[in-house]
């Protein structure tokens, strides 16, 4: 039995009890397409849902969910505009096409059979209900298990209320967790004090785990007496609140009271984190005169021991998080301390610093670590950007954050969300109150205007990669004009660079060469060296290769690869490898071309960079055909065709980029016949991206026979006259200067 794909987390401790509820949940999953598990906070909804989802890995259910079981955690999402993006992230869909995220979701789910678990939607119940209704209507193989405190109230929805644990299961859970806290003789789950404590806690799992964490210092009888006293004092005080809500709040409050003052303070301050956080973030954000730096680790350890904070491992290293109910309680205390605004600003400042550091370190051997760090920090980055955009006079900070994250948006397959934030940060209603600086005030990336210019050229870059040339030109010309007005030579160089990139992708190679040379010259004058600069050099090399100047293209890429070797840079290196491979193929050196493309594919796949991946796959198909395996070449073309749906217009709509594809198709069709060629393309089209990458990396198939190679070079096709003429709309917006010399200068 093959493993069922998905993203379900591993269970960190033993699942106890709930046999009847688990059986009922599993039964209902076999009957309805939309099932909502509802219950009070802390009652164990998420744990039961994940357990039920894990159980579908049994053989009889694998057929129903052959495309996996996927968990989307929505509790930290407050902006309705991010709901679709959150699902795209959870499903690990990488899309560069510029399509709305909803359209991407529909396309991805339309032909799949999977279970989607939506956890923590109640703060956005109406937009979430609309999203679920839309997806279920368009995706017949989709089943949704929603987990929250209230139903979605959709037609066809079946609701399963989750009650607190039975007395027996509650006692078993308490006794089990006691072993983790105080190893030694096991508690007797039938002991009267244990059972009474579980009854007093209403069988709510979170309350039981918080109480069990106290067994390090207190006996069961002591816990029972203390919590019983508090219940008598507080349970009658909240009018209109359900009894079990009061029980949970009282249990959390009791645990809070038993914390030392420093622990209570840290609990409150940690509530500003919207997702996983690391120790360094805690030390920066939460430390202060009342909580010295050197004490933070010890205090955090106490909160972990008391089940207030959970430690988990991630690709970015150890991370910590708070359960949503516990975090909400801490947030109330932070409000009571009148310290929420200050702590949110400290939180924002930390993540601004983190992003700035990540941008610098992207040009280093740590690129993979930086990508993992940004992935882990994404919920907190969203919260930081939100604070900037909702605070009067701080739009420039949001522009700085969204612009500095260019490496994440463009390099790690996050174009759609990146564009969402870039456009929000540049929206007139956000930035109208921003103070503007006079010419000459801004230098070297500092200041309000500099942050806005950076967000503009990054928006232009993202729009280019999404195939939205009109939006790209609008942003880049505005950036270039404002940069000239304020004397910002660096922002102007980036705008010219990206205009050159646009010319390259739209097939105007002479213009691309002029603009890219101008940008690279400006970078040299300014002393700018980073992954963007190396990408500009690789793009210039590609424009030269497409014009037939292979020697110059190879020399440029050799320089890029040398700098990448010295710096440890991999992302820009992958594009230089592609150009080098194109030159090797053109000269008939197929083995060299395959080796270069294999390395490029590996790097692109590591960073989820679909643009680079699909280009390398297209060229690999042609190399494979020339190696004597047209059937495998057709499979790779089919796999690339599937990827283009997530990138945009196939081969950017450019005959120059499309020439290798056309040549491969023609050669394979001649050797296989149209019917067999079409069948192999369809086979490749059905391959998931990861399987297609495995196929590329497997190397030549046994039995392929390299044909005799013609002497001399394969000359690249000349650029067509129609291709050289980029549409006026994508070259010059209304009122912009018309001379290329003007845009390329300085």
XYZ file of C-alpha atoms in Angstrom, residues 37-735:
699
model
C -16.998 18.970 14.173
C -18.089 21.577 16.710
C -17.422 22.088 20.406
C -16.113 24.376 23.094
C -12.495 25.490 22.961
C -10.136 22.968 24.502
C -12.540 20.040 24.118
C -10.180 18.220 21.755
C -11.757 18.916 18.342
C -8.501 19.325 16.451
C -6.881 16.284 18.015
C -9.877 14.082 17.214
C -10.118 15.406 13.652
C -6.430 14.764 12.991
C -6.720 11.310 14.542
C -9.691 10.512 12.300
C -7.837 11.855 9.270
C -4.798 9.744 10.116
C -7.029 6.698 10.279
C -7.883 7.070 6.581
C -4.479 5.657 5.822
C -6.075 2.243 6.211
C -6.341 0.272 2.975
C -10.102 0.488 2.524
C -10.160 4.297 2.801
C -7.060 4.992 0.707
C -9.126 4.654 -2.458
C -11.437 7.452 -1.319
C -8.610 9.873 -0.604
C -6.080 8.823 -3.217
C -4.831 12.424 -3.441
C -4.298 12.758 0.271
C -5.559 14.165 3.527
C -4.635 17.815 4.073
C -4.874 20.096 7.108
C -5.374 23.867 6.776
C -4.909 25.722 10.082
C -6.897 28.951 9.908
C -6.946 30.182 13.506
C -4.257 32.823 12.877
C -5.960 34.214 9.746
C -7.848 37.464 10.325
C -7.886 38.943 6.820
C -10.618 37.322 4.654
C -8.438 38.015 1.627
C -5.905 35.498 2.919
C -8.279 32.548 3.276
C -7.742 31.317 -0.266
C -3.982 31.833 0.058
C -3.963 29.830 3.299
C -5.557 26.880 1.525
C -3.128 27.180 -1.384
C -0.299 27.032 1.161
C -1.787 24.092 3.039
C -2.238 22.092 -0.158
C 1.353 22.940 -1.152
C 0.230 24.327 -4.481
C 2.820 26.506 -6.179
C 1.339 28.837 -8.762
C 3.069 31.639 -10.677
C 0.306 32.310 -13.171
C -1.276 35.431 -11.669
C -4.668 33.731 -11.497
C -6.756 34.496 -8.406
C -6.053 32.050 -5.595
C -9.662 30.805 -5.751
C -9.229 29.875 -9.393
C -5.976 28.100 -8.548
C -7.762 26.113 -5.832
C -10.574 25.102 -8.145
C -8.156 23.981 -10.847
C -6.014 22.047 -8.377
C -8.922 20.287 -6.671
C -11.151 19.739 -9.686
C -9.769 16.327 -10.652
C -8.616 15.153 -7.236
C -10.101 12.951 -4.525
C -9.004 14.246 -1.143
C -10.078 15.173 2.354
C -9.478 18.760 3.446
C -9.517 19.471 7.185
C -10.256 23.143 7.956
C -9.325 23.949 11.544
C -10.157 27.150 13.441
C -12.392 29.036 11.012
C -14.893 30.630 13.422
C -13.412 34.147 13.323
C -14.111 34.198 9.550
C -17.133 31.945 9.417
C -18.990 33.762 6.609
C -16.129 34.015 4.090
C -15.042 30.491 4.999
C -18.560 29.178 4.385
C -18.615 30.902 0.986
C -15.230 29.383 0.138
C -16.295 25.873 1.142
C -19.569 26.159 -0.780
C -17.703 27.272 -3.904
C -15.073 24.534 -3.736
C -17.557 21.748 -3.060
C -19.658 22.925 -5.994
C -16.724 22.924 -8.433
C -14.670 19.976 -7.112
C -16.672 16.727 -7.014
C -13.856 14.684 -5.458
C -13.387 17.070 -2.521
C -14.582 16.263 0.996
C -14.326 18.799 3.819
C -14.018 18.167 7.543
C -14.440 21.553 9.253
C -13.375 21.991 12.875
C -14.607 24.955 14.901
C -16.808 26.305 17.643
C -19.825 26.793 15.379
C -21.207 25.229 12.199
C -20.812 26.761 8.751
C -24.591 26.513 8.180
C -24.328 25.304 4.590
C -26.755 23.145 2.698
C -25.735 19.484 2.978
C -23.584 20.101 6.040
C -23.689 17.447 8.764
C -22.746 18.694 12.217
C -21.185 16.473 14.876
C -21.072 18.106 18.338
C -18.115 16.979 20.414
C -18.940 16.709 24.088
C -16.311 16.668 26.839
C -14.730 13.311 27.595
C -16.593 10.695 29.560
C -15.551 10.266 33.198
C -13.656 7.094 32.314
C -11.801 8.586 29.327
C -11.048 11.780 31.252
C -9.492 9.833 34.107
C -7.462 7.758 31.654
C -6.191 10.891 29.914
C -5.253 12.561 33.208
C -3.416 9.448 34.399
C -1.608 9.113 31.066
C -0.417 12.721 31.036
C 0.637 12.397 34.667
C 3.221 9.822 33.582
C 4.780 12.412 31.260
C 4.994 15.000 34.044
C 5.922 12.905 37.074
C 7.415 9.552 36.031
C 7.025 6.923 38.678
C 4.133 4.835 39.959
C 1.149 5.333 37.681
C -1.860 7.168 39.035
C -4.865 4.973 39.627
C -7.432 6.237 37.127
C -10.127 4.766 39.385
C -8.947 6.764 42.394
C -11.772 8.859 43.840
C -9.675 12.057 43.876
C -8.650 11.608 40.231
C -12.216 10.994 39.102
C -13.521 13.917 41.156
C -10.911 16.240 39.689
C -11.868 15.139 36.164
C -15.524 15.784 36.947
C -14.722 19.235 38.335
C -12.876 19.972 35.082
C -15.914 18.816 33.082
C -13.786 16.319 31.151
C -12.252 19.060 28.984
C -8.929 17.710 27.661
C -7.078 21.032 27.685
C -8.080 21.666 31.300
C -7.017 18.115 32.221
C -3.600 18.543 30.604
C -3.049 21.878 32.340
C -3.945 20.303 35.663
C -1.719 17.274 35.038
C 1.203 19.591 34.387
C 0.893 20.727 38.042
C 1.708 17.285 39.392
C 5.367 18.221 39.491
C 4.656 20.332 42.560
C 1.235 19.324 43.867
C -0.574 16.111 44.672
C -3.944 15.288 43.116
C -5.664 16.173 46.403
C -3.885 19.541 46.547
C -4.838 20.312 42.935
C -8.433 19.335 43.654
C -8.675 21.554 46.729
C -7.131 24.558 45.008
C -9.154 24.314 41.831
C -12.338 23.561 43.783
C -11.878 26.749 45.815
C -11.372 28.779 42.665
C -14.422 27.248 40.958
C -16.651 28.218 43.860
C -15.267 31.725 43.640
C -15.460 32.324 39.904
C -17.831 30.031 38.036
C -20.882 32.112 38.762
C -19.482 35.399 37.552
C -19.861 35.336 33.765
C -23.445 35.914 32.671
C -24.433 34.540 29.309
C -21.410 32.256 29.111
C -21.936 28.521 28.709
C -20.992 26.537 31.825
C -18.273 24.611 30.059
C -16.806 27.808 28.632
C -16.646 29.068 32.225
C -15.085 25.796 33.348
C -12.339 26.033 30.742
C -11.667 29.706 31.421
C -11.566 28.997 35.122
C -9.192 26.044 34.645
C -6.888 28.167 32.496
C -7.195 31.015 34.970
C -6.336 28.703 37.831
C -3.267 27.472 35.953
C -2.418 31.111 35.272
C -2.673 31.990 38.973
C -0.317 29.180 39.917
C 2.319 30.573 37.562
C 5.044 32.736 39.023
C 4.776 36.457 38.165
C 7.465 36.162 35.476
C 5.643 33.209 33.926
C 2.343 35.097 33.835
C 4.055 38.078 32.244
C 5.708 35.948 29.563
C 2.411 34.140 28.906
C 0.726 37.477 28.219
C 3.529 38.773 26.014
C 3.757 35.558 23.981
C 0.166 36.114 22.890
C 1.348 38.625 20.255
C 2.833 35.774 18.200
C 0.441 34.614 15.477
C 2.122 31.274 14.781
C 5.317 29.346 15.557
C 8.142 31.379 17.087
C 11.734 30.719 18.080
C 13.716 31.501 21.196
C 15.493 34.514 19.689
C 12.144 36.102 18.851
C 10.904 35.531 22.403
C 14.048 37.064 23.884
C 13.753 40.189 21.715
C 10.009 40.729 21.880
C 9.256 39.704 25.455
C 12.314 40.632 27.507
C 12.404 43.843 29.531
C 13.142 45.214 32.991
C 10.537 42.912 34.562
C 11.757 39.937 32.518
C 15.538 40.116 31.955
C 17.046 38.523 28.836
C 18.942 35.928 30.816
C 15.766 34.643 32.495
C 13.606 34.216 29.393
C 14.773 30.700 28.546
C 14.118 29.404 32.056
C 10.692 31.030 32.229
C 9.778 29.675 28.794
C 10.855 26.217 29.966
C 8.451 26.477 32.896
C 5.571 27.361 30.576
C 6.430 24.364 28.404
C 6.473 22.117 31.460
C 3.019 23.411 32.411
C 1.585 22.754 28.892
C 1.006 26.460 28.304
C 3.532 26.448 25.442
C 4.177 23.545 23.080
C 7.602 22.823 21.602
C 7.786 21.312 18.113
C 10.453 20.565 15.539
C 10.267 22.135 12.089
C 12.483 22.327 8.966
C 13.652 25.684 10.335
C 14.652 24.180 13.706
C 12.925 24.093 17.099
C 9.830 26.269 17.316
C 7.243 27.036 20.004
C 3.549 27.775 19.807
C 0.558 28.362 22.057
C -2.811 26.703 21.656
C -5.328 29.253 20.437
C -7.426 29.132 23.634
C -4.365 29.660 25.830
C -3.095 32.425 23.562
C -6.457 34.209 23.734
C -6.348 34.109 27.534
C -2.875 35.628 27.489
C -4.045 38.332 25.093
C -6.752 39.363 27.551
C -4.135 39.773 30.271
C -1.912 41.751 27.927
C -4.851 44.078 27.262
C -5.436 44.371 30.995
C -1.798 45.424 31.375
C -2.375 48.092 28.671
C 0.679 46.736 26.885
C -0.766 45.248 23.698
C 0.176 48.080 21.339
C 3.766 48.234 22.565
C 4.223 44.473 22.321
C 2.737 44.348 18.817
C 5.229 47.026 17.737
C 8.106 45.055 19.252
C 6.808 41.962 17.473
C 6.697 43.891 14.188
C 10.186 45.291 14.724
C 11.602 41.809 15.304
C 10.139 40.480 12.072
C 11.270 43.543 10.156
C 14.767 42.824 11.394
C 14.398 39.127 10.592
C 13.315 39.864 7.030
C 16.187 42.304 6.520
C 18.643 39.702 7.789
C 17.077 37.009 5.593
C 17.400 39.204 2.504
C 21.109 39.685 3.167
C 21.654 36.014 3.968
C 19.784 34.893 0.858
C 23.038 35.672 -0.962
C 24.922 32.970 0.925
C 25.138 29.195 1.413
C 22.123 29.428 3.758
C 19.454 29.932 1.092
C 17.624 26.704 1.923
C 17.616 27.601 5.632
C 16.362 31.088 4.813
C 13.488 29.648 2.793
C 12.531 27.361 5.698
C 12.812 30.271 8.149
C 10.491 32.438 6.052
C 8.004 29.574 5.717
C 7.920 29.124 9.484
C 7.618 32.869 10.106
C 4.847 33.469 7.557
C 1.924 33.762 10.053
C 3.925 36.264 12.091
C 5.031 38.133 8.965
C 1.389 38.510 7.994
C 0.594 39.915 11.443
C 3.517 42.342 11.218
C 2.483 43.595 7.774
C -1.119 43.962 8.931
C -0.020 46.144 11.838
C 1.939 48.402 9.485
C -0.961 48.774 7.071
C -3.579 49.458 9.729
C -1.481 52.069 11.566
C -1.641 55.633 10.247
C 1.684 56.898 8.971
C 3.371 53.481 8.863
C 2.589 52.315 5.326
C 6.283 52.737 4.502
C 7.094 50.015 7.036
C 4.657 47.682 5.294
C 6.233 48.586 1.968
C 9.658 47.866 3.418
C 8.517 44.455 4.662
C 6.756 43.420 1.471
C 9.563 44.711 -0.736
C 12.345 43.130 1.291
C 10.568 39.778 1.001
C 11.187 39.742 -2.794
C 13.449 36.704 -2.362
C 10.578 34.776 -0.774
C 7.865 35.854 -3.192
C 9.982 35.289 -6.337
C 12.420 32.621 -5.198
C 10.172 30.314 -3.165
C 6.973 30.102 -5.175
C 4.966 32.731 -3.242
C 4.117 35.103 -6.066
C 0.370 35.206 -5.495
C 0.541 36.091 -1.804
C 3.436 38.446 -2.441
C 1.396 40.392 -4.948
C -1.519 40.538 -2.498
C 0.643 42.252 0.126
C 2.575 44.454 -2.313
C -0.604 45.842 -3.820
C -2.150 46.388 -0.394
C 0.924 48.226 0.850
C 0.926 50.477 -2.230
C -2.832 51.099 -2.278
C -3.719 54.828 -2.283
C -5.930 54.513 0.797
C -3.016 53.022 2.744
C -0.289 55.421 1.699
C -2.145 58.725 1.216
C -1.103 59.971 4.667
C 2.519 58.962 4.232
C 4.924 61.925 4.347
C 6.861 62.378 1.104
C 10.491 63.395 1.070
C 12.052 66.034 -1.104
C 14.592 65.052 -3.785
C 17.965 64.202 -2.333
C 16.692 63.158 1.097
C 16.729 59.429 0.474
C 19.883 57.381 -0.066
C 20.906 53.722 -0.019
C 17.530 52.165 0.753
C 16.552 54.340 3.700
C 13.460 56.485 4.109
C 9.768 56.409 3.247
C 10.193 57.009 -0.465
C 12.892 54.355 -0.731
C 10.618 51.735 0.811
C 7.853 52.622 -1.636
C 10.192 52.432 -4.635
C 11.410 49.020 -3.540
C 7.844 47.755 -3.210
C 7.132 49.108 -6.716
C 9.981 47.329 -8.486
C 9.284 44.129 -6.571
C 5.615 44.374 -7.606
C 6.768 44.822 -11.208
C 9.024 41.775 -10.895
C 6.241 39.622 -9.424
C 3.793 40.763 -12.115
C 6.298 39.847 -14.854
C 6.675 36.349 -13.467
C 2.887 36.059 -13.339
C 2.568 37.149 -16.968
C 0.738 40.397 -16.166
C 2.820 42.672 -18.386
C 0.516 45.677 -18.141
C 0.688 45.787 -14.339
C 4.435 45.190 -14.502
C 5.080 48.111 -16.833
C 2.856 50.426 -14.785
C 4.740 49.650 -11.549
C 8.211 49.734 -13.127
C 7.707 53.025 -14.960
C 6.338 54.637 -11.820
C 9.360 53.343 -9.917
C 11.773 54.601 -12.553
C 10.176 58.044 -12.706
C 10.045 58.499 -8.936
C 13.623 57.219 -8.629
C 14.788 59.853 -11.097
C 12.878 62.549 -9.187
C 14.403 61.608 -5.829
C 17.896 60.808 -7.106
C 17.630 57.128 -6.189
C 20.038 55.512 -8.646
C 19.687 52.046 -7.134
C 15.891 51.889 -7.414
C 16.185 53.170 -10.978
C 18.673 50.409 -11.794
C 16.263 47.791 -10.449
C 13.392 49.240 -12.497
C 15.490 49.214 -15.689
C 16.656 45.673 -14.878
C 13.104 44.391 -14.598
C 12.049 46.200 -17.775
C 14.875 44.291 -19.438
C 13.562 41.067 -17.950
C 10.122 41.883 -19.389
C 11.647 42.482 -22.835
C 13.414 39.124 -22.578
C 10.225 37.222 -21.756
C 8.242 38.999 -24.478
C 10.889 38.165 -27.078
C 12.486 41.546 -27.793
C 16.095 40.394 -27.407
C 17.922 43.535 -28.644
C 15.922 45.692 -26.255
C 16.442 43.204 -23.420
C 20.186 43.321 -24.043
C 20.311 47.140 -23.968
C 18.281 47.432 -20.763
C 20.085 44.644 -18.936
C 23.508 46.018 -19.860
C 22.436 49.443 -18.574
C 21.176 47.974 -15.281
C 24.304 45.874 -14.751
C 26.477 48.913 -15.436
C 24.548 50.876 -12.796
C 24.908 48.019 -10.302
C 28.681 48.039 -10.835
C 28.885 51.786 -10.281
C 26.837 51.499 -7.088
C 28.722 48.461 -5.760
C 25.549 46.351 -5.721
C 26.107 42.590 -5.684
C 23.448 40.058 -4.729
C 21.214 37.377 -6.228
C 19.271 39.969 -8.233
C 22.436 41.230 -9.888
C 23.501 37.690 -10.768
C 20.038 37.016 -12.167
C 20.432 40.107 -14.364
C 23.714 38.736 -15.667
C 22.126 35.336 -16.410
C 19.216 37.086 -18.156
C 21.653 39.093 -20.278
C 23.463 35.857 -21.155
C 20.173 34.300 -22.240
C 19.340 37.255 -24.479
C 22.773 36.867 -26.106
C 22.355 33.115 -26.518
C 18.998 33.611 -28.215
C 20.698 36.073 -30.587
C 23.365 33.478 -31.422
C 26.305 34.888 -29.432
C 27.017 31.702 -27.486
C 30.609 32.569 -26.573
C 29.575 35.768 -24.804
C 26.647 34.000 -23.115
C 28.862 31.203 -21.800
C 31.462 33.695 -20.540
C 28.811 35.633 -18.616
C 27.395 32.462 -17.073
C 30.839 31.192 -16.147
C 31.321 34.431 -14.208
C 27.933 33.984 -12.479
C 28.758 30.400 -11.547
C 32.151 31.425 -10.181
C 30.591 34.094 -7.954
C 27.950 31.598 -6.838
C 30.632 29.086 -5.925
C 32.405 31.696 -3.823
C 29.242 32.956 -2.105
C 27.304 29.684 -1.839
C 24.412 31.167 -3.857
C 22.232 28.507 -5.548
C 19.053 30.167 -6.819
C 20.687 32.496 -9.393
C 23.172 29.725 -10.188
C 20.304 27.539 -11.405
C 19.440 30.079 -14.133
C 23.070 30.358 -15.212
C 23.103 26.556 -15.474
C 20.080 26.719 -17.770
C 21.793 29.181 -20.130
C 24.969 27.108 -20.079
C 22.922 23.981 -20.849
C 21.212 25.753 -23.752
C 24.626 26.616 -25.191
C 25.856 23.036 -24.660
C 22.798 21.614 -26.442
C 23.224 24.065 -29.308
C 26.796 22.839 -29.742
C 25.707 19.182 -29.663
C 27.188 18.362 -26.243
C 24.192 16.436 -24.936
C 25.822 14.808 -21.905
C 27.034 18.178 -20.651
C 23.616 19.724 -21.248
C 21.884 16.931 -19.302
C 24.263 17.244 -16.330
C 23.746 21.016 -16.160
C 19.964 20.724 -16.414
C 19.858 17.987 -13.773
C 21.538 20.294 -11.283
C 19.254 23.188 -12.275
C 16.107 21.071 -11.828
C 17.278 19.969 -8.382
C 17.756 23.578 -7.270
C 14.476 24.824 -8.740
C 12.561 21.990 -7.074
C 14.222 22.730 -3.724
C 12.968 26.326 -3.809
C 9.555 25.624 -5.415
C 10.597 27.884 -8.296
C 8.203 26.697 -11.006
C 9.354 29.221 -13.611
C 12.895 27.904 -13.617
C 11.736 24.299 -13.214
C 9.451 24.256 -16.234
C 12.031 25.984 -18.453
C 14.661 23.413 -17.490
C 12.186 20.571 -18.045
C 11.330 21.834 -21.536
C 14.991 21.927 -22.509
C 15.597 18.519 -20.910
C 12.832 17.083 -23.109
C 14.678 18.300 -26.201
C 17.979 16.889 -24.932
C 16.216 13.575 -24.263
C 14.832 13.481 -27.798
C 18.268 14.162 -29.244
C 19.681 11.385 -27.036
C 17.447 8.928 -28.881
C 14.449 8.566 -26.558
C 11.541 10.454 -28.169
C 8.950 8.615 -26.044
C 10.485 9.870 -22.793
C 10.888 13.335 -24.326
C 7.134 13.373 -25.018
C 6.421 12.388 -21.397
C 8.569 15.284 -20.181
C 6.760 17.669 -22.525
C 3.442 16.531 -21.066
C 4.747 17.079 -17.528
C 5.933 20.553 -18.516
C 2.533 21.310 -20.044
C 0.935 20.583 -16.666
C 3.413 22.876 -14.921
C 2.746 25.746 -17.329
C -0.837 25.887 -16.059
C 0.590 27.031 -12.717
C 3.092 29.425 -14.311
C 1.097 31.315 -16.923
C 1.207 31.493 -20.707
C 3.165 28.450 -21.959
C 6.737 29.511 -22.742
C 5.630 33.096 -22.007
C 3.925 33.156 -25.415
C 7.379 33.793 -26.890
C 8.458 32.003 -30.119
C 12.063 32.292 -28.962
C 11.410 30.436 -25.703
C 9.043 28.118 -27.590
C 11.579 27.065 -30.242
C 13.081 24.162 -28.204
C 9.562 22.901 -27.476
C 8.530 23.044 -31.120
C 11.713 21.309 -32.245
C 11.268 18.544 -29.660
C 7.618 18.040 -30.593
C 8.457 17.863 -34.291
C 11.288 15.376 -33.775
C 9.340 13.134 -31.385
C 6.248 13.127 -33.604
C 8.305 12.121 -36.637
C 9.824 9.175 -34.749
C 6.759 8.025 -32.784
C 3.849 9.019 -34.964
C 1.168 11.478 -33.895
C -0.962 8.951 -31.985
C 1.853 7.482 -29.911
C 3.324 10.926 -29.292
C -0.035 12.177 -28.011
C -0.396 9.166 -25.708
C 3.024 9.763 -24.126
C 2.300 13.487 -23.707
C -0.929 12.554 -21.912
C 1.047 10.205 -19.665
C 3.358 13.058 -18.689
C 0.462 15.434 -18.205
C -0.896 13.099 -15.516
C 2.350 13.136 -13.518
C 2.398 15.195 -10.296
C 5.261 17.725 -10.311
C 7.309 15.754 -7.777
C 7.041 12.606 -9.896
C 8.032 14.561 -13.002
C 11.108 15.862 -11.191
C 12.021 12.308 -10.126
C 11.757 11.270 -13.740
C 14.085 14.021 -14.879
C 16.631 13.240 -12.186
C 16.594 9.507 -12.989
C 18.703 10.171 -16.084
C 18.535 8.533 -19.527
C 16.444 5.379 -19.714
C 18.165 2.105 -20.474
C 17.920 1.256 -24.148
C 17.866 4.778 -25.570
C 20.266 5.033 -28.499
C 21.982 8.357 -29.122
C 21.765 9.161 -32.837
C 24.666 10.450 -34.858
C 25.027 14.124 -34.176
C 25.333 16.505 -37.103
C 28.601 18.379 -37.258
C 28.658 22.023 -36.248
C 26.305 23.973 -34.043
C 22.529 23.963 -33.947
C 21.859 27.598 -34.604
C 19.087 29.080 -32.496
C 16.165 30.361 -34.555
C 16.340 34.058 -35.415
C 13.958 36.265 -33.508
C 10.895 36.965 -35.589
C 10.020 40.498 -36.541
C 6.605 40.215 -34.924
C 8.278 39.018 -31.759
C 10.654 41.966 -31.678
C 7.768 44.381 -31.621
C 6.437 44.289 -28.091
C 2.896 45.658 -27.814
C 2.860 49.389 -27.194
C 0.809 48.767 -24.049
C 3.496 46.600 -22.511
C 6.321 48.969 -23.473
C 5.176 52.482 -22.725
C 2.250 53.462 -20.505
C 0.411 56.662 -21.307
C 2.517 59.732 -20.651
